[in-house]
XYZ file of C-alpha atoms in Angstrom:
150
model
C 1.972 43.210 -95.675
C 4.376 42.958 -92.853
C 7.533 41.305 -92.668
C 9.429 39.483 -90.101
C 12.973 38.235 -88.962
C 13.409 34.817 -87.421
C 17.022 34.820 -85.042
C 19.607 32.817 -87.188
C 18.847 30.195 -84.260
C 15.010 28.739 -85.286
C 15.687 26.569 -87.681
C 12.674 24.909 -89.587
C 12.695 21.107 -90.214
C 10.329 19.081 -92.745
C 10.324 15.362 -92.285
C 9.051 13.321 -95.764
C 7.026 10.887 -95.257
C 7.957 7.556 -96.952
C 5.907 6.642 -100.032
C 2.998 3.547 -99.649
C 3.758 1.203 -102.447
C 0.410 -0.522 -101.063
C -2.832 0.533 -101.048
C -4.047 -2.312 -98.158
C -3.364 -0.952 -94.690
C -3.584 -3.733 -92.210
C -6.011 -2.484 -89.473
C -6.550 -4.628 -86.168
C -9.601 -6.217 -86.002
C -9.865 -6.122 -82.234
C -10.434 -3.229 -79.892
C -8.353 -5.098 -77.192
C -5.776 -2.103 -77.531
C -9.381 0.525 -76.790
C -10.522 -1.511 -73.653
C -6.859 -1.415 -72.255
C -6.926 2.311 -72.958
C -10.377 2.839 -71.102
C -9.584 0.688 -68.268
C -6.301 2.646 -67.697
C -8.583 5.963 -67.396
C -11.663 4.608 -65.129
C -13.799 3.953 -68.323
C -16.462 0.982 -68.362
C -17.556 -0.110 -71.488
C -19.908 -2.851 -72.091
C -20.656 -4.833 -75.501
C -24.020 -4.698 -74.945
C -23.988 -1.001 -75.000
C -26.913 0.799 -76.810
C -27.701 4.359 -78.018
C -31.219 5.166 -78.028
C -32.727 8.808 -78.771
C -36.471 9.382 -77.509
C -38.290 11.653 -80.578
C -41.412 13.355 -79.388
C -43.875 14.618 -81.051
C -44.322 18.674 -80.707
C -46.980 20.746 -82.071
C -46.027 24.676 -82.540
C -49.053 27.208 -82.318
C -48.244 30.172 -84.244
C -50.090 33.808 -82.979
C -52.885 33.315 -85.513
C -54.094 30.210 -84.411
C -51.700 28.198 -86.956
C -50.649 24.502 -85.916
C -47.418 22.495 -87.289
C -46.405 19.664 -85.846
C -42.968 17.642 -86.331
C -40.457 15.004 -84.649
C -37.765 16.069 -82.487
C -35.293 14.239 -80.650
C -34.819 14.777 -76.792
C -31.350 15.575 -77.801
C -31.662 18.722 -79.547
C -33.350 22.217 -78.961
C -37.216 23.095 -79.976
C -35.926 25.864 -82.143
C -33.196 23.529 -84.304
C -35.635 20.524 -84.696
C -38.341 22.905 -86.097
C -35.753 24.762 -88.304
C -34.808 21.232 -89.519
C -38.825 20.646 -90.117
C -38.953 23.881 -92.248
C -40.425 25.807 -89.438
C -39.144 29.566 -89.134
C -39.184 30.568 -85.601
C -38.152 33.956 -83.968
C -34.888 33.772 -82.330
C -31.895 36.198 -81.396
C -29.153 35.014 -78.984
C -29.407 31.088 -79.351
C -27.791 31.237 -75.937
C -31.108 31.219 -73.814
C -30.098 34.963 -72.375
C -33.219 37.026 -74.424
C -36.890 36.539 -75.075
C -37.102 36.422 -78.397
C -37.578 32.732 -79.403
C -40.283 32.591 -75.939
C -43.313 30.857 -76.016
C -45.637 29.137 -73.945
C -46.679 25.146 -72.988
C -49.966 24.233 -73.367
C -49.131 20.513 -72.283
C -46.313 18.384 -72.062
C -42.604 18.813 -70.709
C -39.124 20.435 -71.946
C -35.675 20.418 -70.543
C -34.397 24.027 -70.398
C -31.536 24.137 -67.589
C -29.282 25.687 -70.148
C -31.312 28.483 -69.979
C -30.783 32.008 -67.373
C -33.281 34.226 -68.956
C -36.648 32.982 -67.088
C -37.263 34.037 -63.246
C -39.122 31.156 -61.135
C -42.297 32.992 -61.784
C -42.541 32.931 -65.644
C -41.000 29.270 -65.517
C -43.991 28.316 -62.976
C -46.155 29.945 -65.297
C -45.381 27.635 -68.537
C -43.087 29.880 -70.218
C -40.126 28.642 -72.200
C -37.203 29.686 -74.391
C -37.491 27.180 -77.696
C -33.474 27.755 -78.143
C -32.677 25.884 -75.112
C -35.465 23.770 -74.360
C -35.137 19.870 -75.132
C -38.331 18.199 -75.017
C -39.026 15.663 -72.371
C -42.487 14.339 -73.175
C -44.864 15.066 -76.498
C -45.738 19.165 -76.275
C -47.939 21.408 -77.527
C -46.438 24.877 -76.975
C -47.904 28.624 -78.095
C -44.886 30.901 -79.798
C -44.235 34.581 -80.318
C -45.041 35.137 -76.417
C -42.375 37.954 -76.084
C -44.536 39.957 -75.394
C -46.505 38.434 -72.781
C -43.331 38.164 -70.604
C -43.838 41.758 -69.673
């Protein structure tokens, strides 16, 4: 344990905090106060605004000829959507900088600019890191292709 001395000059002050005798709190129920807020920073907002999220469909082919198939949405990586699914995948860095987690595309289209591992050449080829990869389209896609990167 160490110890240390504070100059007599800090001084430490605690404020209380007045009791609630009520347990209503009176919340606004317009976001006039947000939209003034956005419009001061060069934020549009609309109140039509939607969220959508495109799930494809992605079949994994394991190295002895093994399908699964599951959902995953175009917002998060191969590897975490088939984890989710029950799936157990080789990975190491999560980061897209080994080739651990590689496989291979049979059809359809990923997303994998987070990615530095893959030269031009293996990228050309079909070859994809399932850590960073978002899909883009339904895929089929071969894993445990480590190997065949070299």
């Amino acid at each position: 344990m160490s110890t240390a001395q504070l100059p007599s000059a800090c001084t430490f002050k605690a404020a209380l905090q007045p009791l609630r005798t009520s347990a209503f709190t009176r919340t606004p129920t317009s976001l006039g106060s947000l939209k003034r807020t956005s419009k001061a920073f060069g934020l549009k907002s609309a109140s039509n605004y939607r969220v959508s999220m495109a799930v494809y469909k992605v079949k994994l082919i394991g190295p002895e000829g093994e399908e699964s198939e599951f959902d995953a949405p175009d917002d998060c990586y191969i590897l975490d959507s088939a984890e989710n699914a029950g799936m157990e995948l080789p990975y190491s860095c999560r980061a897209g900088a080994c080739s651990t987690c590689a496989g291979k595309m049979a059809s359809g289209s990923v997303d994998q600019s987070d990615g530095s591992f893959l030269d031009d050449g293996q990228l050309n080829e079909g070859y994809l890191l399932t850590c960073i990869s978002y899909p883009t389209s339904d895929c089929v896609i071969h894993t445990h292709k480590e190997g065949d990167l070299y």
